[in-house]
N, CA, C and O atoms as a GROMACS GRO file, in nm:
protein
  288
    1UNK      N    1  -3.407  -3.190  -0.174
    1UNK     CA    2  -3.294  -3.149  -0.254
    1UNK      C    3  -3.314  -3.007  -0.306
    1UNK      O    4  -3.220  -2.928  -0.308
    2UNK      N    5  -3.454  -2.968  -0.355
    2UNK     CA    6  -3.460  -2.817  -0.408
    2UNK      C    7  -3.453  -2.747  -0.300
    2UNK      O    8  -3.395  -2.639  -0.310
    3UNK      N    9  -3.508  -2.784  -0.173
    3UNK     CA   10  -3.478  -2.697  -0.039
    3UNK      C   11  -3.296  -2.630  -0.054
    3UNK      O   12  -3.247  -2.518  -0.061
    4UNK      N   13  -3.248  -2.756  -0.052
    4UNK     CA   14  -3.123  -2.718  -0.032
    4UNK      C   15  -3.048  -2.643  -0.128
    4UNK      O   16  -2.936  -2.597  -0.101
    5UNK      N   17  -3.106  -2.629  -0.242
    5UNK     CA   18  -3.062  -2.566  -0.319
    5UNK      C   19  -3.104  -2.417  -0.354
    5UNK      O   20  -3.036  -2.344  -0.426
    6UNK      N   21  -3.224  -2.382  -0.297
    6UNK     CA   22  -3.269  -2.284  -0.280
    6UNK      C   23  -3.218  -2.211  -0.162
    6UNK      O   24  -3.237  -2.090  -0.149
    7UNK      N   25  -3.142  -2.293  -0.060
    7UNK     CA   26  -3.072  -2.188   0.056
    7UNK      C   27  -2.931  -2.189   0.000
    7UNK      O   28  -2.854  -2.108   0.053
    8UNK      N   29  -2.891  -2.251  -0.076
    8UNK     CA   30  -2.741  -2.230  -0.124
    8UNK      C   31  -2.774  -2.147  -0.201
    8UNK      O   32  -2.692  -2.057  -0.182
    9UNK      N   33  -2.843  -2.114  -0.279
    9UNK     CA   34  -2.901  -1.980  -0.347
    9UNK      C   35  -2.888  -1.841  -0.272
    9UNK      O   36  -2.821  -1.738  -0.268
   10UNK      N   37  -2.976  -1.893  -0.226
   10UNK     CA   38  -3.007  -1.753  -0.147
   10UNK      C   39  -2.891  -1.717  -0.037
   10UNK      O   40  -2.888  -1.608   0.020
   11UNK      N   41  -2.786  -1.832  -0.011
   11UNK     CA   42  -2.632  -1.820   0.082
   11UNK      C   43  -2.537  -1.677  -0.048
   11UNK      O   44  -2.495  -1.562  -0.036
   12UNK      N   45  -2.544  -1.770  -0.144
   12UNK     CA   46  -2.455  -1.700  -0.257
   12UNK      C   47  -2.490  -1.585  -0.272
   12UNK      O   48  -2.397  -1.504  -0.269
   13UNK      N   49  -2.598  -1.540  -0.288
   13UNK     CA   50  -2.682  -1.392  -0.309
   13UNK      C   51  -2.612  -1.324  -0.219
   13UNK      O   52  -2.532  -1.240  -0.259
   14UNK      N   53  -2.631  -1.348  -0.085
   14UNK     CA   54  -2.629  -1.306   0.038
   14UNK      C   55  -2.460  -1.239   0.035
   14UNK      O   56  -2.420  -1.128   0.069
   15UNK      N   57  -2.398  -1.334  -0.009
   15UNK     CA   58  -2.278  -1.361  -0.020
   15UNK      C   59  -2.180  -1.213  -0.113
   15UNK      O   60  -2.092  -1.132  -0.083
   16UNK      N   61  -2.260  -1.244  -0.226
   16UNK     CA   62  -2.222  -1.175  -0.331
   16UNK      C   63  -2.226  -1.033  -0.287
   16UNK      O   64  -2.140  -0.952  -0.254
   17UNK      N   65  -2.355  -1.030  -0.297
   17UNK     CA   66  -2.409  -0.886  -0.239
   17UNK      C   67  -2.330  -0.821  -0.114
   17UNK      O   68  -2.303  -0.701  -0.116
   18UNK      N   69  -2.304  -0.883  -0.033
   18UNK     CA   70  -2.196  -0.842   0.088
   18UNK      C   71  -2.063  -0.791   0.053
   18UNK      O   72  -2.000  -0.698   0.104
   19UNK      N   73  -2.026  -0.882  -0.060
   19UNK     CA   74  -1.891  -0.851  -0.115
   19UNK      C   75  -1.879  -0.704  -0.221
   19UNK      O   76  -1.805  -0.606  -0.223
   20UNK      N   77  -1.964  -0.740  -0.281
   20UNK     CA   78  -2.018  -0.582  -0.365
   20UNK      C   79  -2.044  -0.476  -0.286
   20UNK      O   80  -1.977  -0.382  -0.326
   21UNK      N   81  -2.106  -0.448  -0.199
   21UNK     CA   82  -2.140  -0.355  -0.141
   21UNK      C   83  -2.000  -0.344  -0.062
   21UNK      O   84  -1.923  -0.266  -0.118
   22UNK      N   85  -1.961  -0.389   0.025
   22UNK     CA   86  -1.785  -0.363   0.063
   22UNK      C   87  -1.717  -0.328  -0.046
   22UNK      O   88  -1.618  -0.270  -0.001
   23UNK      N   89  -1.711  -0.330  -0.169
   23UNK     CA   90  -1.630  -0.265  -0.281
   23UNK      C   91  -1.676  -0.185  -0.285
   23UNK      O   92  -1.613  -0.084  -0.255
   24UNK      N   93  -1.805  -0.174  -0.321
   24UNK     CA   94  -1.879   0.018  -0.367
   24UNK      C   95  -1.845   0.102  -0.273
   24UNK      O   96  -1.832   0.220  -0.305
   25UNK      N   97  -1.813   0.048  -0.086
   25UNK     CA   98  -1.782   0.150  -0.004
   25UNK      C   99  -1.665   0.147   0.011
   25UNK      O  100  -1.630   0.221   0.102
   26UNK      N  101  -1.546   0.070  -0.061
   26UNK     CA  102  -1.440   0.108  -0.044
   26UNK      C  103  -1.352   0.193  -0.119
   26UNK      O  104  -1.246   0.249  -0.090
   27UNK      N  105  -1.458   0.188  -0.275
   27UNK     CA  106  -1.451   0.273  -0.366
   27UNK      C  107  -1.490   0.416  -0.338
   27UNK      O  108  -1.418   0.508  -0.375
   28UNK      N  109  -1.570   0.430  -0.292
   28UNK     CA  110  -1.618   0.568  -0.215
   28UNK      C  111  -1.528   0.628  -0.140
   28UNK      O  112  -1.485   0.743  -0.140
   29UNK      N  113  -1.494   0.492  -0.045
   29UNK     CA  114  -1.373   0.572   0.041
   29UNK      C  115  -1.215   0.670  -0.002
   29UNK      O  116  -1.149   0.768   0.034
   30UNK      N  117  -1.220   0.564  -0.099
   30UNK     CA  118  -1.088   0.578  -0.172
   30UNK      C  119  -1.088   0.776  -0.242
   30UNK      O  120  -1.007   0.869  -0.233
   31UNK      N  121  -1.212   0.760  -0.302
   31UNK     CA  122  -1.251   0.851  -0.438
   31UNK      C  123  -1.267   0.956  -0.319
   31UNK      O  124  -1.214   1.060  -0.356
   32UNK      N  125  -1.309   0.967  -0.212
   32UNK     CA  126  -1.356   1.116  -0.082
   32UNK      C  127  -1.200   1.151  -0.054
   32UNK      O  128  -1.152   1.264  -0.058
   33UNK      N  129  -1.131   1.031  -0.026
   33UNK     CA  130  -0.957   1.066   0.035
   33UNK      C  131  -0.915   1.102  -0.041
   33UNK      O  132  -0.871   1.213  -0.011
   34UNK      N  133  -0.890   1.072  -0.160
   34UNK     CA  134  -0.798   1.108  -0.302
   34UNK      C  135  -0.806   1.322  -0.307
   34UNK      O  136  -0.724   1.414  -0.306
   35UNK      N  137  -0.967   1.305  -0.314
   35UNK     CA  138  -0.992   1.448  -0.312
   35UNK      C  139  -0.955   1.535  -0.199
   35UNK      O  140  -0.913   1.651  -0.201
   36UNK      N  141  -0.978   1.464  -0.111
   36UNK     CA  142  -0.923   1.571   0.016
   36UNK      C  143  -0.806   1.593   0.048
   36UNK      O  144  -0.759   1.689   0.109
   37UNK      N  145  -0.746   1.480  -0.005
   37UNK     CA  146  -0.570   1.495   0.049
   37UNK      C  147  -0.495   1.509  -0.079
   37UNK      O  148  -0.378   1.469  -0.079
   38UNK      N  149  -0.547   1.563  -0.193
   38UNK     CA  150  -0.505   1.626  -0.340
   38UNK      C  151  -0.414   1.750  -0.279
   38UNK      O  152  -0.308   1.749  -0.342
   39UNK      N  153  -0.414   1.816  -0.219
   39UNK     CA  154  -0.344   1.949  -0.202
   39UNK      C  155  -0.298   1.948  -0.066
   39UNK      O  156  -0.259   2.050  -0.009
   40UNK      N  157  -0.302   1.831  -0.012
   40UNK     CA  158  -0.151   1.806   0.101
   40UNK      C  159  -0.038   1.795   0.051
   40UNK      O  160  -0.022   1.770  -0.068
   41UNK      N  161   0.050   1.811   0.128
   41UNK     CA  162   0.228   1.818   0.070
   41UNK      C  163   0.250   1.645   0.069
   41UNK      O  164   0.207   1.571   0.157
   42UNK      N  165   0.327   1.599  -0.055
   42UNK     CA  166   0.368   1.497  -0.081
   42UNK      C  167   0.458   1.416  -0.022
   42UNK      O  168   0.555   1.480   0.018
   43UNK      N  169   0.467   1.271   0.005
   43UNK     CA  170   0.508   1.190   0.086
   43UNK      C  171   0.675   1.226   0.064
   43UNK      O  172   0.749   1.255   0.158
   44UNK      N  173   0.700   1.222  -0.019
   44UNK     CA  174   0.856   1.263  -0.067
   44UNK      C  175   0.898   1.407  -0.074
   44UNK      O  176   0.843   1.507  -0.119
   45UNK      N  177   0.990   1.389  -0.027
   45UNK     CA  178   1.078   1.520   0.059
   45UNK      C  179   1.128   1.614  -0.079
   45UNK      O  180   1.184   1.537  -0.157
   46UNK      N  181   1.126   1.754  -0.134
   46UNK     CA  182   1.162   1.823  -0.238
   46UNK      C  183   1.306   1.797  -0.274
   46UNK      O  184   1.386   1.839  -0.190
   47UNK      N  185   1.343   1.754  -0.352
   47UNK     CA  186   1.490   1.756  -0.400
   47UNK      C  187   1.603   1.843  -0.422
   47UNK      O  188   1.716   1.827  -0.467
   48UNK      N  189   1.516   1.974  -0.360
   48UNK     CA  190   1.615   2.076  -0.298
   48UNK      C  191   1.653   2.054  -0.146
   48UNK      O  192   1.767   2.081  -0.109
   49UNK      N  193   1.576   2.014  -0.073
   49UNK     CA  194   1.564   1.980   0.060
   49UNK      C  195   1.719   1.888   0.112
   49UNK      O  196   1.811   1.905   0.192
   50UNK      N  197   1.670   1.772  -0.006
   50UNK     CA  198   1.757   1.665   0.069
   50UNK      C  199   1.949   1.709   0.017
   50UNK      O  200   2.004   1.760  -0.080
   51UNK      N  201   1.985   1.660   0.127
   51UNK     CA  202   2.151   1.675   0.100
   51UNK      C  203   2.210   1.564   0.085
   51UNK      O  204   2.145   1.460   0.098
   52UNK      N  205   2.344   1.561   0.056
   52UNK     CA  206   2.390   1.411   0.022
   52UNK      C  207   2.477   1.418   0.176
   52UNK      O  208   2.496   1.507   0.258
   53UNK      N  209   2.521   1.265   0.164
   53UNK     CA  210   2.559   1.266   0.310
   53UNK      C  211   2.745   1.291   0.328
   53UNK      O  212   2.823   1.316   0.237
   54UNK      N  213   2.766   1.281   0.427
   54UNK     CA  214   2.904   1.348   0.418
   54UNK      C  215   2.978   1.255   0.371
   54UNK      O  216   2.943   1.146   0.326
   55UNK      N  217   3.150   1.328   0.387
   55UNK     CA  218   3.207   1.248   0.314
   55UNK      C  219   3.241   1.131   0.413
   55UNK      O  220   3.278   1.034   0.347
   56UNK      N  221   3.240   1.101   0.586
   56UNK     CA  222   3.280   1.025   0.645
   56UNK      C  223   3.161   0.925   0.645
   56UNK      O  224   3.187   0.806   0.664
   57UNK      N  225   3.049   0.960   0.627
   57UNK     CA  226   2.948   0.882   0.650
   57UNK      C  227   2.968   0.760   0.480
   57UNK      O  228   2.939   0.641   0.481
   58UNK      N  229   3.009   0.821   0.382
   58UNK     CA  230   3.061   0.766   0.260
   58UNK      C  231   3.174   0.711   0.302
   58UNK      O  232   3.173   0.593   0.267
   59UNK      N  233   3.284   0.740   0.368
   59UNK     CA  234   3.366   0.598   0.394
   59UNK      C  235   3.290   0.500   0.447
   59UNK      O  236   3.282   0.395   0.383
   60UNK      N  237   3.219   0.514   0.572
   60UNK     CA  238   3.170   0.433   0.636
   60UNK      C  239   3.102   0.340   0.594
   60UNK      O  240   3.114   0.226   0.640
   61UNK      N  241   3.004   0.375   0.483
   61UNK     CA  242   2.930   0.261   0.390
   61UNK      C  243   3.052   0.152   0.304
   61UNK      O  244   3.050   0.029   0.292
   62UNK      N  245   3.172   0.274   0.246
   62UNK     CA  246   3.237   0.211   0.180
   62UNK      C  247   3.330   0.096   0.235
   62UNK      O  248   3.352  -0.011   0.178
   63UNK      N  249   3.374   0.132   0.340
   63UNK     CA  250   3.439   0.008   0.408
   63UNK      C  251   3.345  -0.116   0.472
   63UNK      O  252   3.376  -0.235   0.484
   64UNK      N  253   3.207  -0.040   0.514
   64UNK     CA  254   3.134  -0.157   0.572
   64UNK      C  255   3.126  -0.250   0.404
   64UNK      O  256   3.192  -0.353   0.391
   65UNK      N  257   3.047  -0.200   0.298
   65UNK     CA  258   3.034  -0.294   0.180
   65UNK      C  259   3.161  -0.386   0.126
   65UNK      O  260   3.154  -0.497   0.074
   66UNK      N  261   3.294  -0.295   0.156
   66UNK     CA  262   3.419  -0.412   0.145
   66UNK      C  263   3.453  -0.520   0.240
   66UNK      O  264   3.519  -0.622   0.216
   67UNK      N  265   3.400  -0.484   0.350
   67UNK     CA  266   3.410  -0.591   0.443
   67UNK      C  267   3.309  -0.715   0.425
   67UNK      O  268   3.335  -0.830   0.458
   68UNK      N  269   3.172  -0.663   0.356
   68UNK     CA  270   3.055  -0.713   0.357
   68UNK      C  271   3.149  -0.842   0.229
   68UNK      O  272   3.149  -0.964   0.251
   69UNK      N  273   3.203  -0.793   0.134
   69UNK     CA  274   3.209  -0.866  -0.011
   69UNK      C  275   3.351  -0.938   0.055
   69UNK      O  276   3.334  -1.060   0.062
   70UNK      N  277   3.465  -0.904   0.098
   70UNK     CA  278   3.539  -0.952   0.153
   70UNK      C  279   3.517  -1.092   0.197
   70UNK      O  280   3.583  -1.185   0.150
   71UNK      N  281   3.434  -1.106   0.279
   71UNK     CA  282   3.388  -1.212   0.386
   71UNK      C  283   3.281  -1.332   0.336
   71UNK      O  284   3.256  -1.434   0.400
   72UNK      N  285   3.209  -1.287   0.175
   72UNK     CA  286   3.146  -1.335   0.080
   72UNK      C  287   3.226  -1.465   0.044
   72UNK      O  288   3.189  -1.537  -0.048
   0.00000   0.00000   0.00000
């Protein structure tokens, strides 16, 4: 019985330790990328950039959503 409890021991250790060490290197990973890609251009487009969409493309939503509630 202490056999067995001494390899479930030493399973959990094994265990633990595997799991910790995959965090410390994913923490690492995280903390190297953060810094390097600090002064890349941002996922979202400048709000001068973007335009609104026309005015036919605005009917088009507008009649598809009345048809959409219509049929509700």
């Amino acid at each position: 019985m202490a056999d067995s409890l001494i390899a479930a021991a030493w399973l959990m250790a094994i265990g633990m330790a595997t799991v910790f060490s995959f965090l410390l290197i994913l923490i690492a990973v995280i903390v190297v990328s953060s810094k390097l890609l600090v002064n890349q251009q941002t996922l979202a487009p400048n709000s001068d950039s973007m335009t609104s969409p026309s005015s036919t493309t605005l009917a088009v939503i507008a009649a598809a959503i009345h048809q959409y509630r219509q049929r509700r």
